Amino acid sequence: MKKVLSGIQPSGQLTLGNYIGAMRNFVKLQHTHRCFFMVVDMHAVTVPQEPAALREQSEAVAALFIAAGIDPAKSSVFMQSHVSAHAELGWLMTTLSYMGELERMTQFKDKSAGKESVGTGLFTYPALMAADILLYNADQVPVGDDQKQHLELTRDLAHRFNTRFGELFTIPEPYIPEVGARIMSLDDASKKMSKSNPNPGSYIALLDPPDVIRKKLSRAVTDSGREVKYDPKNKPEISNLISIYTHCSDISVAEIEAKYEGQGYGAFKKDVAEAVVATLEPLQQRYRDIRESGEIGNFLRKGAAEAAEAAAPTLREAKRLMGFLLP
Ligand code: AMP
Ligand code: TRP
């Protein structure tokens, strides 16, 4: 069985962008692949986190994985920090990476722009991400478009290790949706929808109540035309809403275009909102049930044990090939 690994940071509310770009594919792939899904808390602390908020968000993201449809009996769901092999292989990958290639990472450039002091963890973040993936010899990594560059670096590091020390790591492939790989902000379609945007009207959080979702979508910026047409270059706002709609309804892009021909944006925006509400309401109900059940700790313990068992032989072999004396 081919392997899949992905992770999401517990740094703030998850958005519809995370869901469409990544989590929906997690759910899909679990039926055909051996899957590992992590809450990457060690990545989250590359920027300052308030400890109580980090703890709460970590549990919330784990519960959202399960609420979104990941079956913990099928897939291993765990906290990155619960499997110490990540930190260990992360260090080895750091030693294999070059300043120049890390400096080119756009996520680093964005997150460090204008900051007076920038943590070194933010800089070496992609080496830890490479370790996350390579530890399990993942074949496919479901992510949104913004992670493509990190995946490229992971492939380079895997190849570098294999060439220098001996064949060990599988070279992973990104698994990115064709439509919806980059869900954009509702107030500015040139920026990706992000939980770190200070304007909450710019994103839909997975836990936003239905009326908030309706309000945010009715206020979503659109162009001054009236044609519902998927054309990301010339109509980025409408195309973004079409991406959201098709993912939340399973109505194809072509069918959506045909359905609203000659009708303007009003009815379309209302229907997008109802589709999003219909998708998120059951997820929110499951989320509340899981949080109340007090079962998350058990899922995470089971997931971490499975992950640790899968990761241990790879870490040991990486150390052996690099010339470490094994205990
Ligand atoms: P993060 O929240 O940065 O940990 O991202 C978790 C996953 O969600 C990654 O695979 C991202 O590529 C994906 N993602 C985040 N924001 C978006 C977005 N606006 N559109 C599509 N995918 C996204
Ligand atoms: N860097 C990813 C993000 O910001 C999160 C991440 C960490 C990840 N480790 C990973 C994604 C391994 C896929 C595989 O979204």
Coordinates of C-alpha atoms and ligand atoms in Angstrom, one line a residue:
M1 CA 0.0 0.0 0.0
K2 CA 1.3 3.5 -0.9
K3 CA 1.9 5.9 1.9
V4 CA 0.6 9.3 2.6
L5 CA 1.6 11.9 5.1
S6 CA 0.5 15.4 5.8
G7 CA 0.4 18.0 8.6
I8 CA -1.4 21.1 9.7
Q9 CA -0.2 23.7 12.1
P10 CA -2.2 24.3 15.3
S11 CA -1.7 28.1 15.1
G12 CA -5.1 29.6 15.1
Q13 CA -8.5 28.7 13.6
L14 CA -8.5 26.3 10.6
T15 CA -10.2 27.8 7.6
L16 CA -12.2 26.6 4.6
G17 CA -8.9 27.0 2.7
N18 CA -7.2 24.3 4.9
Y19 CA -10.3 22.1 4.4
I20 CA -10.5 22.4 0.6
G21 CA -6.8 22.6 -0.1
A22 CA -5.7 19.8 2.2
M23 CA -8.1 18.0 4.6
R24 CA -10.6 16.9 2.0
N25 CA -7.8 15.0 0.2
F26 CA -6.7 13.5 3.6
V27 CA -10.2 12.0 3.9
K28 CA -10.2 10.8 0.3
L29 CA -6.8 9.2 0.4
Q30 CA -7.3 7.2 3.6
H31 CA -9.4 4.7 1.6
T32 CA -6.6 3.7 -0.7
H33 CA -3.4 4.5 1.2
R34 CA -1.7 4.0 4.5
C35 CA -2.1 7.4 6.0
F36 CA -0.3 9.5 8.7
F37 CA -1.9 12.8 9.6
M38 CA -0.1 15.1 12.1
V39 CA -0.8 18.2 14.0
V40 CA 2.6 19.9 13.6
D41 CA 3.0 21.6 16.9
M42 CA 6.8 21.8 16.5
H43 CA 6.3 23.8 13.3
A44 CA 3.8 26.1 15.1
V45 CA 6.4 27.2 17.6
T46 CA 8.7 28.6 14.9
V47 CA 6.7 31.8 15.6
P48 CA 5.8 32.9 19.2
Q49 CA 2.8 31.0 20.6
E50 CA 0.9 31.6 23.8
P51 CA 1.2 28.2 25.7
A52 CA -2.5 27.9 26.7
A53 CA -3.6 28.8 23.2
L54 CA -1.2 26.3 21.6
R55 CA -2.5 23.5 23.9
E56 CA -6.2 24.4 23.1
Q57 CA -5.5 24.7 19.3
S58 CA -3.6 21.4 19.2
E59 CA -6.6 19.5 20.6
A60 CA -9.0 21.5 18.4
V61 CA -7.1 20.6 15.2
A62 CA -6.8 16.9 16.2
A63 CA -10.6 16.9 16.8
L64 CA -11.2 18.7 13.4
F65 CA -9.2 16.0 11.6
I66 CA -11.6 13.4 12.9
A67 CA -14.7 15.6 12.5
A68 CA -13.7 16.1 8.8
G69 CA -13.9 12.4 8.3
I70 CA -10.5 11.0 9.1
D71 CA -11.1 7.6 10.6
P72 CA -8.6 7.0 13.5
A73 CA -9.1 3.3 13.1
K74 CA -7.7 3.5 9.5
S75 CA -5.2 6.4 9.7
S76 CA -2.7 7.4 12.3
V77 CA -3.6 10.8 13.7
F78 CA -1.0 12.2 16.0
M79 CA 0.9 15.1 17.5
Q80 CA 4.3 15.7 15.8
S81 CA 5.9 16.3 19.3
H82 CA 4.7 12.9 20.5
V83 CA 7.1 11.1 18.1
S84 CA 10.6 12.2 18.9
A85 CA 12.0 10.8 15.6
H86 CA 10.7 14.0 13.9
A87 CA 13.1 16.2 16.0
E88 CA 16.0 13.8 15.5
L89 CA 15.7 13.3 11.7
G90 CA 14.8 17.0 11.5
W91 CA 18.3 17.8 12.8
L92 CA 20.0 15.5 10.4
M93 CA 18.0 17.2 7.5
T94 CA 19.1 20.6 8.8
T95 CA 22.7 19.6 8.5
L96 CA 22.0 18.5 4.8
S97 CA 20.3 21.8 3.8
Y98 CA 22.1 24.9 2.5
M99 CA 21.5 28.5 3.7
G100 CA 20.9 29.5 0.0
E101 CA 18.0 27.1 -0.5
L102 CA 16.4 27.9 2.7
E103 CA 16.7 31.6 2.0
R104 CA 14.7 31.1 -1.2
M105 CA 11.6 29.7 0.5
T106 CA 8.7 32.1 0.0
Q107 CA 7.0 31.1 3.2
F108 CA 10.2 32.2 5.1
K109 CA 10.4 35.4 3.2
D110 CA 6.7 36.2 3.9
K111 CA 6.8 35.3 7.6
S112 CA 10.1 37.1 8.3
A113 CA 9.4 40.2 6.2
G114 CA 9.6 43.4 8.2
K115 CA 10.4 41.6 11.5
E116 CA 13.2 43.0 13.6
S117 CA 14.3 39.6 14.9
V118 CA 13.6 36.3 13.1
G119 CA 13.9 32.9 14.9
T120 CA 16.3 30.4 13.5
G121 CA 13.5 27.8 13.7
L122 CA 11.5 29.7 11.2
F123 CA 14.5 29.5 8.9
T124 CA 15.1 25.8 9.2
Y125 CA 11.4 24.9 9.3
P126 CA 11.5 23.2 5.8
A127 CA 14.2 20.8 7.0
L128 CA 11.9 19.6 9.8
M129 CA 9.1 19.3 7.3
A130 CA 11.3 17.2 5.0
A131 CA 12.0 14.9 8.0
D132 CA 8.2 14.6 8.7
I133 CA 7.7 13.2 5.2
L134 CA 10.8 11.1 4.7
L135 CA 10.5 9.3 8.1
Y136 CA 7.5 7.4 6.7
N137 CA 8.7 7.1 3.1
A138 CA 5.6 8.9 2.1
D139 CA 4.7 8.5 -1.7
Q140 CA 2.1 11.3 -1.7
V141 CA 1.8 14.5 0.3
P142 CA -1.6 16.1 0.1
V143 CA -1.2 19.9 0.5
G144 CA -2.3 23.2 -0.8
D145 CA -0.5 25.0 -3.5
D146 CA 1.6 27.1 -1.1
Q147 CA 3.5 24.0 0.1
K148 CA 4.8 23.0 -3.4
Q149 CA 8.1 24.7 -2.8
H150 CA 8.7 22.9 0.5
L151 CA 7.9 19.7 -1.2
E152 CA 10.5 20.4 -3.9
L153 CA 13.1 21.0 -1.2
T154 CA 12.1 17.7 0.5
R155 CA 12.7 15.9 -2.8
D156 CA 16.1 17.6 -3.1
L157 CA 17.1 16.7 0.4
A158 CA 16.0 13.1 -0.1
H159 CA 17.9 12.8 -3.3
R160 CA 21.0 14.4 -1.7
F161 CA 20.9 11.9 1.2
N162 CA 20.4 9.0 -1.1
T163 CA 23.3 10.0 -3.3
R164 CA 25.7 10.8 -0.5
F165 CA 25.0 8.0 1.9
G166 CA 23.0 5.3 0.1
E167 CA 19.4 4.7 -1.1
L168 CA 17.0 5.1 1.8
F169 CA 14.3 7.7 1.2
T170 CA 11.3 7.5 -1.2
I171 CA 11.1 10.7 -3.3
P172 CA 7.6 12.1 -2.4
E173 CA 5.1 13.6 -4.8
P174 CA 2.8 16.5 -3.9
Y175 CA -0.9 15.8 -4.2
I176 CA -2.6 19.0 -5.0
P177 CA -6.3 19.6 -6.0
E178 CA -6.8 20.9 -9.5
V179 CA -9.4 23.4 -8.5
G180 CA -9.2 24.9 -5.0
A181 CA -5.5 24.4 -4.3
R182 CA -5.3 28.0 -3.3
I183 CA -8.5 29.4 -1.8
M184 CA -8.3 33.2 -1.7
S185 CA -9.3 35.8 0.8
L186 CA -12.9 37.0 0.6
D187 CA -11.8 40.6 0.8
D188 CA -8.8 40.4 -1.6
A189 CA -8.5 37.7 -4.2
S190 CA -4.8 38.4 -4.6
K191 CA -4.0 36.9 -1.1
K192 CA -4.6 33.3 0.0
M193 CA -7.3 32.7 2.6
S194 CA -5.4 32.6 5.9
K195 CA -6.1 32.2 9.6
S196 CA -3.5 34.8 10.3
N197 CA -5.3 37.5 8.4
P198 CA -6.3 40.2 11.0
N199 CA -9.7 40.7 9.2
P200 CA -11.9 37.8 10.2
G201 CA -14.2 38.7 7.3
S202 CA -11.5 37.6 4.9
Y203 CA -11.8 33.9 5.9
I204 CA -14.3 31.3 6.8
A205 CA -13.2 29.4 9.9
L206 CA -14.4 25.8 10.0
L207 CA -16.1 26.5 13.3
D208 CA -17.9 29.8 12.2
P209 CA -21.6 29.5 13.0
P210 CA -23.9 29.4 9.9
D211 CA -25.1 33.0 10.2
V212 CA -21.5 34.2 10.3
I213 CA -20.7 32.1 7.2
R214 CA -23.7 33.6 5.4
K215 CA -22.8 37.1 6.3
K216 CA -19.1 36.7 5.3
L217 CA -20.0 35.3 1.9
S218 CA -22.7 37.9 1.2
R219 CA -20.0 40.5 1.8
A220 CA -17.3 38.8 -0.2
V221 CA -15.8 41.1 -2.8
T222 CA -16.8 40.5 -6.4
D223 CA -16.1 42.4 -9.7
S224 CA -18.7 44.7 -11.1
G225 CA -19.7 42.4 -13.9
R226 CA -22.5 39.8 -13.7
E227 CA -21.1 36.7 -15.4
V228 CA -20.5 33.6 -13.2
K229 CA -17.5 32.2 -15.1
Y230 CA -14.4 30.3 -13.9
D231 CA -11.6 32.6 -15.1
P232 CA -9.0 33.0 -12.3
K233 CA -7.0 35.5 -14.3
N234 CA -9.7 38.0 -15.2
K235 CA -12.4 37.1 -12.6
P236 CA -10.4 36.0 -9.5
E237 CA -13.1 36.7 -6.9
I238 CA -15.9 34.9 -8.8
S239 CA -13.5 32.0 -9.6
N240 CA -12.6 31.7 -6.0
L241 CA -16.3 31.4 -5.0
I242 CA -16.8 28.9 -7.8
S243 CA -14.0 26.8 -6.4
I244 CA -15.5 26.9 -2.9
Y245 CA -18.9 26.1 -4.3
T246 CA -17.8 23.1 -6.4
H247 CA -15.9 21.6 -3.4
C248 CA -18.9 22.1 -1.0
S249 CA -21.5 20.8 -3.4
D250 CA -20.0 18.3 -5.8
I251 CA -21.6 20.3 -8.7
S252 CA -19.0 20.7 -11.4
V253 CA -17.5 24.0 -12.5
A254 CA -19.2 23.7 -15.9
E255 CA -22.6 23.0 -14.3
I256 CA -22.2 26.0 -12.0
E257 CA -21.5 28.3 -14.9
A258 CA -24.5 27.0 -16.8
K259 CA -26.8 27.2 -13.7
Y260 CA -26.2 30.9 -13.2
E261 CA -26.0 32.0 -16.8
G262 CA -27.6 35.5 -17.2
Q263 CA -28.6 35.7 -13.5
G264 CA -26.0 38.0 -11.9
Y265 CA -24.2 37.3 -8.6
G266 CA -27.0 37.6 -6.0
A267 CA -28.5 34.1 -6.2
F268 CA -25.1 32.6 -6.8
K269 CA -23.6 34.0 -3.7
K270 CA -26.6 32.8 -1.6
D271 CA -26.2 29.3 -3.0
V272 CA -22.5 29.3 -2.3
A273 CA -23.2 30.2 1.3
E274 CA -25.8 27.5 1.7
A275 CA -23.5 24.9 0.3
V276 CA -20.7 25.9 2.7
V277 CA -23.2 25.8 5.6
A278 CA -24.4 22.4 4.6
T279 CA -20.8 21.1 4.4
L280 CA -19.7 22.6 7.7
E281 CA -22.7 22.1 9.9
P282 CA -22.4 18.3 10.2
L283 CA -18.6 18.7 10.7
Q284 CA -19.2 21.2 13.5
Q285 CA -21.7 18.8 15.2
R286 CA -19.1 15.9 15.0
Y287 CA -16.5 18.3 16.3
R288 CA -18.6 19.1 19.4
D289 CA -19.3 15.4 20.0
I290 CA -15.7 14.5 19.8
R291 CA -14.6 17.3 22.1
E292 CA -17.3 16.3 24.6
S293 CA -16.4 12.6 24.5
G294 CA -13.0 13.2 25.9
E295 CA -11.6 10.6 23.5
I296 CA -9.0 12.7 21.7
G297 CA -6.2 11.8 24.1
N298 CA -6.8 8.1 23.3
F299 CA -6.8 8.6 19.6
L300 CA -3.6 10.6 19.8
R301 CA -1.9 8.0 22.0
K302 CA -2.8 5.3 19.6
G303 CA -1.7 7.3 16.5
A304 CA 1.6 8.3 18.1
A305 CA 2.4 4.7 19.0
E306 CA 1.7 3.6 15.4
A307 CA 3.7 6.5 13.9
A308 CA 6.7 5.9 16.2
E309 CA 6.8 2.2 15.2
A310 CA 6.7 3.2 11.5
A311 CA 9.3 5.9 11.9
A312 CA 11.9 4.1 14.1
P313 CA 13.5 1.8 11.4
T314 CA 13.9 4.8 9.0
L315 CA 15.6 6.9 11.6
R316 CA 17.9 4.1 12.7
E317 CA 18.9 3.4 9.1
A318 CA 19.5 7.1 8.3
K319 CA 21.8 7.3 11.3
R320 CA 23.6 4.1 10.4
L321 CA 24.2 5.2 6.8
M322 CA 25.5 8.6 8.0
G323 CA 28.1 6.9 10.1
F324 CA 26.6 7.2 13.6
L325 CA 27.6 4.5 16.0
L326 CA 24.3 2.7 16.8
P327 CA 23.5 1.9 20.4
Ligands
AMP1 P1 -1.2 25.5 7.5 O1 -2.5 26.1 8.0 O2 -0.3 26.6 6.9 O3 -0.6 24.5 8.4 O4 -1.6 24.7 6.2 C1 -2.2 23.4 6.2 C2 -2.6 22.9 4.9 O5 -3.6 23.7 4.3 C3 -1.4 23.0 3.9 O6 -1.5 21.9 3.0 C4 -1.7 24.2 3.1 O7 -1.2 24.2 1.8 C5 -3.3 24.2 3.1 N1 -3.8 25.5 2.9 C6 -3.7 26.6 3.8 N2 -4.4 27.7 3.4 C7 -4.9 27.3 2.2 C8 -5.7 28.0 1.2 N3 -6.1 29.3 1.4 N4 -6.1 27.4 0.1 C9 -5.7 26.1 -0.1 N5 -5.0 25.3 0.8 C10 -4.6 26.0 1.9
TRP2 N1 4.5 23.4 6.3 C1 3.1 22.9 6.3 C2 2.2 24.1 6.3 O1 2.5 25.2 6.7 C3 2.8 22.0 7.5 C4 3.6 20.8 7.5 C5 4.6 20.4 8.3 C6 3.5 19.7 6.6 N2 5.1 19.2 8.1 C7 4.4 18.7 7.0 C8 2.7 19.5 5.5 C9 4.6 17.5 6.3 C10 2.8 18.2 4.8 C11 3.8 17.3 5.2 O2 1.1 24.0 5.9

